[in-house]
mmCIF file of C-alpha atoms in Angstrom:
data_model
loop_
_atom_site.group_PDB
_atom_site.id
_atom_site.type_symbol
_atom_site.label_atom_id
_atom_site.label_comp_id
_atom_site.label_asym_id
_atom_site.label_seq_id
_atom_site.Cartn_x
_atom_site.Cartn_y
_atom_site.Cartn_z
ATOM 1 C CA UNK A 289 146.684 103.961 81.347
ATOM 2 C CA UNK A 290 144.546 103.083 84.357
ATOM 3 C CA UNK A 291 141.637 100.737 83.748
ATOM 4 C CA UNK A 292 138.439 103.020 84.772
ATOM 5 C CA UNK A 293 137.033 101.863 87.863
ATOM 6 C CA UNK A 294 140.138 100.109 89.221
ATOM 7 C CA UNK A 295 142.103 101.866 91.808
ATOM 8 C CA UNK A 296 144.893 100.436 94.454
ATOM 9 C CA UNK A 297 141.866 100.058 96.911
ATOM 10 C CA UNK A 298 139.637 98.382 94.775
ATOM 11 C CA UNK A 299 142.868 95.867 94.069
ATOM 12 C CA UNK A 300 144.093 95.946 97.258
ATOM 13 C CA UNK A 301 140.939 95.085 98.949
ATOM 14 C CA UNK A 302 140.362 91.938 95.991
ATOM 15 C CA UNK A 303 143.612 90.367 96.855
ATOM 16 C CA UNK A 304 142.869 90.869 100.623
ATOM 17 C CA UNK A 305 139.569 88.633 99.866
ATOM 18 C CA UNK A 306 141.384 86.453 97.387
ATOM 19 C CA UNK A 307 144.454 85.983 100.762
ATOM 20 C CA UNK A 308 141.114 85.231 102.948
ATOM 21 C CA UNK A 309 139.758 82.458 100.917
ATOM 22 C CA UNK A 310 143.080 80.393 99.266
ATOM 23 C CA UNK A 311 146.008 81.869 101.802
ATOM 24 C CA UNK A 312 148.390 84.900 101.642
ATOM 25 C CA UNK A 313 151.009 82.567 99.634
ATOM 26 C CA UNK A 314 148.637 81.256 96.777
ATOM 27 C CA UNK A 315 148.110 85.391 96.304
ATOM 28 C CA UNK A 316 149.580 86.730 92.401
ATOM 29 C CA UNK A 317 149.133 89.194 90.200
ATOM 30 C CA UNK A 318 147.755 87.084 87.804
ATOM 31 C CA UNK A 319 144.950 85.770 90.231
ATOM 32 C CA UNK A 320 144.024 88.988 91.700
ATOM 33 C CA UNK A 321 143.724 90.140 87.626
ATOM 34 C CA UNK A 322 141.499 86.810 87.196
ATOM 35 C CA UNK A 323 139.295 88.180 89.634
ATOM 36 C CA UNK A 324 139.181 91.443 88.810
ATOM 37 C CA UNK A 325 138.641 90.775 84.878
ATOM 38 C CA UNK A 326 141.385 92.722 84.212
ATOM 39 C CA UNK A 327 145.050 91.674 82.340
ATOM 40 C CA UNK A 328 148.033 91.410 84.410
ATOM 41 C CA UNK A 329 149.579 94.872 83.242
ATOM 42 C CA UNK A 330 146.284 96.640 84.323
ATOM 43 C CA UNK A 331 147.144 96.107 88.431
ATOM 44 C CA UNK A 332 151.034 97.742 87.744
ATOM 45 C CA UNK A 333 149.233 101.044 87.259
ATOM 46 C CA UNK A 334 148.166 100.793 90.733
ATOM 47 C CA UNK A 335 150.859 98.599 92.870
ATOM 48 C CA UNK A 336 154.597 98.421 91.750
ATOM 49 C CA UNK A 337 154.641 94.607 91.795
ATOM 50 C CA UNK A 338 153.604 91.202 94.390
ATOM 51 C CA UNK A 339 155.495 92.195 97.187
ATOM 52 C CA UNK A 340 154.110 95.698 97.288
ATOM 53 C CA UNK A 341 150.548 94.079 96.976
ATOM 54 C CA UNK A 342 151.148 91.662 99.633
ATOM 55 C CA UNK A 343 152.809 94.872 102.113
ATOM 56 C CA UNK A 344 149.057 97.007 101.163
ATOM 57 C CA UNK A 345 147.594 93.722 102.141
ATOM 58 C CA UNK A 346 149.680 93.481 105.477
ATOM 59 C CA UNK A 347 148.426 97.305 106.149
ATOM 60 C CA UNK A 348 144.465 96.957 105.515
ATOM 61 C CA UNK A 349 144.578 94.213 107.835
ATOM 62 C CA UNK A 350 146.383 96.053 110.389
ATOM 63 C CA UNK A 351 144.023 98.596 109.754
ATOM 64 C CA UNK A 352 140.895 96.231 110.203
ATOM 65 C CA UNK A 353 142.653 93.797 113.635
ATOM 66 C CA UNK A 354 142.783 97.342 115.413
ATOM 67 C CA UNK A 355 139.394 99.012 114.365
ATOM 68 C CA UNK A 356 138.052 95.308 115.925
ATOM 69 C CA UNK A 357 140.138 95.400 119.042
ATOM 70 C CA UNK A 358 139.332 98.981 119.725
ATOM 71 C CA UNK A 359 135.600 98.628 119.415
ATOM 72 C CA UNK A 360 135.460 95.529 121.749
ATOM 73 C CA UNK A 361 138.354 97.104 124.054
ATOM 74 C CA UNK A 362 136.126 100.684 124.296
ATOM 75 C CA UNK A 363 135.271 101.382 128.114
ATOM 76 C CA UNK A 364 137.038 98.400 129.560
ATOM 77 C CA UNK A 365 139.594 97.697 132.048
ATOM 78 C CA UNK A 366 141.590 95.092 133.469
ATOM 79 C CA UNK A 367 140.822 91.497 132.853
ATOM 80 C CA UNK A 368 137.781 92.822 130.828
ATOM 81 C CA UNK A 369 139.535 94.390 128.459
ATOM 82 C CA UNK A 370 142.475 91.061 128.220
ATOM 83 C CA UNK A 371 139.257 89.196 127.673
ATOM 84 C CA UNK A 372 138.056 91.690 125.219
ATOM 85 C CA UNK A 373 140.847 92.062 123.178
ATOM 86 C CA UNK A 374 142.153 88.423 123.130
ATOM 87 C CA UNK A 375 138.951 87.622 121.948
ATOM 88 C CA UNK A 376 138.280 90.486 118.931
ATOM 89 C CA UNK A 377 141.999 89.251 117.821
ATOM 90 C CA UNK A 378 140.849 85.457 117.794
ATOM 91 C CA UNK A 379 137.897 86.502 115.697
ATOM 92 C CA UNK A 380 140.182 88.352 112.995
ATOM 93 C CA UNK A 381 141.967 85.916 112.710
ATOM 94 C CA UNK A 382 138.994 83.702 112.432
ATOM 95 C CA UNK A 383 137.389 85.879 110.111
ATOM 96 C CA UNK A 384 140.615 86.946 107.712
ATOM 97 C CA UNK A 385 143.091 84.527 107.420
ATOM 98 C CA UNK A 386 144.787 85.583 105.129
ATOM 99 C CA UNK A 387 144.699 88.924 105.892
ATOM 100 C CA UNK A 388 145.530 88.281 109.491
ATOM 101 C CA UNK A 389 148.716 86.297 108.215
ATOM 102 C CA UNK A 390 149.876 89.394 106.329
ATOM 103 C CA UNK A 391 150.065 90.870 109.755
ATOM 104 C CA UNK A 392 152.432 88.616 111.113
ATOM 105 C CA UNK A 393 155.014 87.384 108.436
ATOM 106 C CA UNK A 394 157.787 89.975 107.599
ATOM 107 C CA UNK A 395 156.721 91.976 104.825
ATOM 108 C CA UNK A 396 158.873 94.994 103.310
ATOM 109 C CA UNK A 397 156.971 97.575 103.515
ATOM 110 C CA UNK A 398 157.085 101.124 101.888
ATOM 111 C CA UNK A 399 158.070 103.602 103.810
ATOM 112 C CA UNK A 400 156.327 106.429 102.706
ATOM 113 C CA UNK A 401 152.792 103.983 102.730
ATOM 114 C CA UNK A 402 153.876 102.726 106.506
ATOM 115 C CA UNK A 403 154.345 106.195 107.890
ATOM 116 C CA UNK A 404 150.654 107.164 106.590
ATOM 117 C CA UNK A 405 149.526 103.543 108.013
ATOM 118 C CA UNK A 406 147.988 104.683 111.605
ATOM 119 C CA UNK A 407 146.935 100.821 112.331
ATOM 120 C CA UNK A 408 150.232 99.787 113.246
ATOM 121 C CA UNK A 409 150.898 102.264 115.263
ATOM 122 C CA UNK A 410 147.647 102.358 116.944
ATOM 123 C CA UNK A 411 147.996 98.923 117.887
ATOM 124 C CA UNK A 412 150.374 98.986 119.864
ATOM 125 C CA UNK A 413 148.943 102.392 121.783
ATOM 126 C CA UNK A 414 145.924 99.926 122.840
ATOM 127 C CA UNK A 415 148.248 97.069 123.526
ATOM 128 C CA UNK A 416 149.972 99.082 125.786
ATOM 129 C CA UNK A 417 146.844 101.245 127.289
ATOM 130 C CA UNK A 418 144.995 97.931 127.906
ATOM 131 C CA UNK A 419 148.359 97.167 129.853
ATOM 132 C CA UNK A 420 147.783 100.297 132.290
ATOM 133 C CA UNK A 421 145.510 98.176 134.666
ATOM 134 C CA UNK A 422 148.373 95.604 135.665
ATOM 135 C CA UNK A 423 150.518 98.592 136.810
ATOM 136 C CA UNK A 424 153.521 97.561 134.773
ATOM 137 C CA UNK A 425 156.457 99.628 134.112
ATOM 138 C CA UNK A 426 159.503 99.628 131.507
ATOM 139 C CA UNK A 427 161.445 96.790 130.882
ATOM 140 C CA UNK A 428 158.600 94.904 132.127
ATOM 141 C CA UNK A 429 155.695 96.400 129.786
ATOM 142 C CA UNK A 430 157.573 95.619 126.580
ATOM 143 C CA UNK A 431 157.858 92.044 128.315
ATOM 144 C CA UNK A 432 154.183 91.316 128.964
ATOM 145 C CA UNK A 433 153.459 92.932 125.415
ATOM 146 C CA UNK A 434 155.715 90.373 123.432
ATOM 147 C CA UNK A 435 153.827 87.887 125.875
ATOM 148 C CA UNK A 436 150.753 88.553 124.929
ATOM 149 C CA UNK A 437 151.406 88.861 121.213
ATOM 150 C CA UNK A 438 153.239 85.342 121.053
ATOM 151 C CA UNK A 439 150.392 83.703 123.485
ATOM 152 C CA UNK A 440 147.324 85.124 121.029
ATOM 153 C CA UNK A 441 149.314 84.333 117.822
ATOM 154 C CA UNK A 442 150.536 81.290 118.833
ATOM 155 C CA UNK A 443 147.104 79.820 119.869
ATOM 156 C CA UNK A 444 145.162 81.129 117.142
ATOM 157 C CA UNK A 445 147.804 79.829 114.492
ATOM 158 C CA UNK A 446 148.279 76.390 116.058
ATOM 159 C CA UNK A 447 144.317 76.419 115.859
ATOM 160 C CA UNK A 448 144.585 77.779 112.302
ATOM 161 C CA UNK A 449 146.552 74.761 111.133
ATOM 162 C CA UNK A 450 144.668 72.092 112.901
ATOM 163 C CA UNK A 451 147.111 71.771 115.172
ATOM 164 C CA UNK A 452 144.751 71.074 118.509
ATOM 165 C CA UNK A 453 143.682 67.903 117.693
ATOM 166 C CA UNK A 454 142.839 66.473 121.460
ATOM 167 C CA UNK A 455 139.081 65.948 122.161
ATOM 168 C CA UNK A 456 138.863 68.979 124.355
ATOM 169 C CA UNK A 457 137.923 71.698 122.023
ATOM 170 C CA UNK A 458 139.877 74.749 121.492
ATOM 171 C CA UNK A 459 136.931 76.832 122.544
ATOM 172 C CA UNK A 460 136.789 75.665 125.713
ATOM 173 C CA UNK A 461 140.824 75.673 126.359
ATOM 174 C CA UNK A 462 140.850 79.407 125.166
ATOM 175 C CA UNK A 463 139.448 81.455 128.347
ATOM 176 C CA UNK A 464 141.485 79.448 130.771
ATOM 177 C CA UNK A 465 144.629 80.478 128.560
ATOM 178 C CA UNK A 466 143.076 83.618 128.919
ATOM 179 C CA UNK A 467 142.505 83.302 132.825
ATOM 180 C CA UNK A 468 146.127 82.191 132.636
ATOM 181 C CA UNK A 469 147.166 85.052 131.055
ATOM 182 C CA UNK A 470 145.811 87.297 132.871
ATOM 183 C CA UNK A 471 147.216 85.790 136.186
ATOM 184 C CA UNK A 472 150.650 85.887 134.685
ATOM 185 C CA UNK A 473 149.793 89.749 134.354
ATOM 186 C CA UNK A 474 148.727 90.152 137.650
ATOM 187 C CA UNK A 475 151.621 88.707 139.515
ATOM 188 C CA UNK A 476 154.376 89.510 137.203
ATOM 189 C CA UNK A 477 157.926 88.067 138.239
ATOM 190 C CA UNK A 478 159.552 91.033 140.404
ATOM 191 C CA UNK A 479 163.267 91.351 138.595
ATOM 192 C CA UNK A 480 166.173 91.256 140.675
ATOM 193 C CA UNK A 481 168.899 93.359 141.136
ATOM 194 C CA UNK A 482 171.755 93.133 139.124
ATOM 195 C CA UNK A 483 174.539 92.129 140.675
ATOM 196 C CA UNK A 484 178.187 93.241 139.911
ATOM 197 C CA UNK A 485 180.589 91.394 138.806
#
């Protein structure tokens, strides 16, 4: 019997929080119970078990990075909207750690829950519509979007773990990798013809 009151949002959204503050891996059933006052058996009449948990986890924050990213991405264009959405994905990261790590580690997922998911998916419709200014066509689109995924995630979790140590502040090297970034856009390497062999 379900515990009145507790529902898989209620759950899901306490072991989001509980992700934010100690880290996706420190996140069990028995904490997230702990903090909901609740016994361990109580949760299983919401989620099927940890790894289920962790997947809703993975899909709220989706749900949360692309709400952010389309708000600060709304009416923009070009290196605006780079600068716009580089910088709302910084800030979720910032903001949800934990969360934010649920969206990049390999998670299974259940299918049935992913195909109702819509932040997934709409994440990469304004990846790619933000894309529409540099003029960038197929193979080269899916290119520049796995470069702009591993240049955000790769700053913000080298940042993350402490990992920018040098007196320059990360602040200040962050719009210049943006500047970067968006030259590297603008003058994308022309591909040349393949040659027979």
């Amino acid at each position: 019997m379900a515990r009145a009151g507790l529902t898989v949002e209620r759950v899901t959204l306490t072991a989001a929080d509980l992700a934010d503050e100690v880290g996706l891996d420190h996140v069990t059933m028995s904490a997230v119970a702990r903090r909901l006052g609740v016994k361990d058996a109580s949760l299983y009449a919401h989620v099927r078990n940890l790894e289920d948990l962790r997947g809703r986890i993975a899909l709220l924050g989706a749900d949360e990075k692309t709400i952010r990213i389309a708000e600060a991405t709304a009416g923009r264009a070009g290196k605006d909207a780079l600068v716009a959405y580089a910088d709302a994905w910084r800030a979720y990261a910032h903001d949800h750690p934990g969360r934010y790590t649920a969206t990049q580690v390999p998670i299974p997922i259940d299918p049935e829950l992913a195909a109702k998911a819509a932040g997934p998916r709409r994440a990469v419709e304004l990846t790619y519509s933000m894309l529409r200014a540099y003029r960038l066509e197929e193979p080269d689109l899916t290119d520049a979007v796995r470069l702009i995924r591993s240049a955000l995630h790769g700053f913000v979790s080298i940042e993350a773990a402490g990992g920018f140590a040098h007196s320059r502040p990360a602040t200040d090297s962050w719009p210049r990798c943006i500047e970067a970034l968006h030259n590297a856009l603008e003058h994308w390497p022309t591909r040349e013809e393949e040659t027979p062999t």
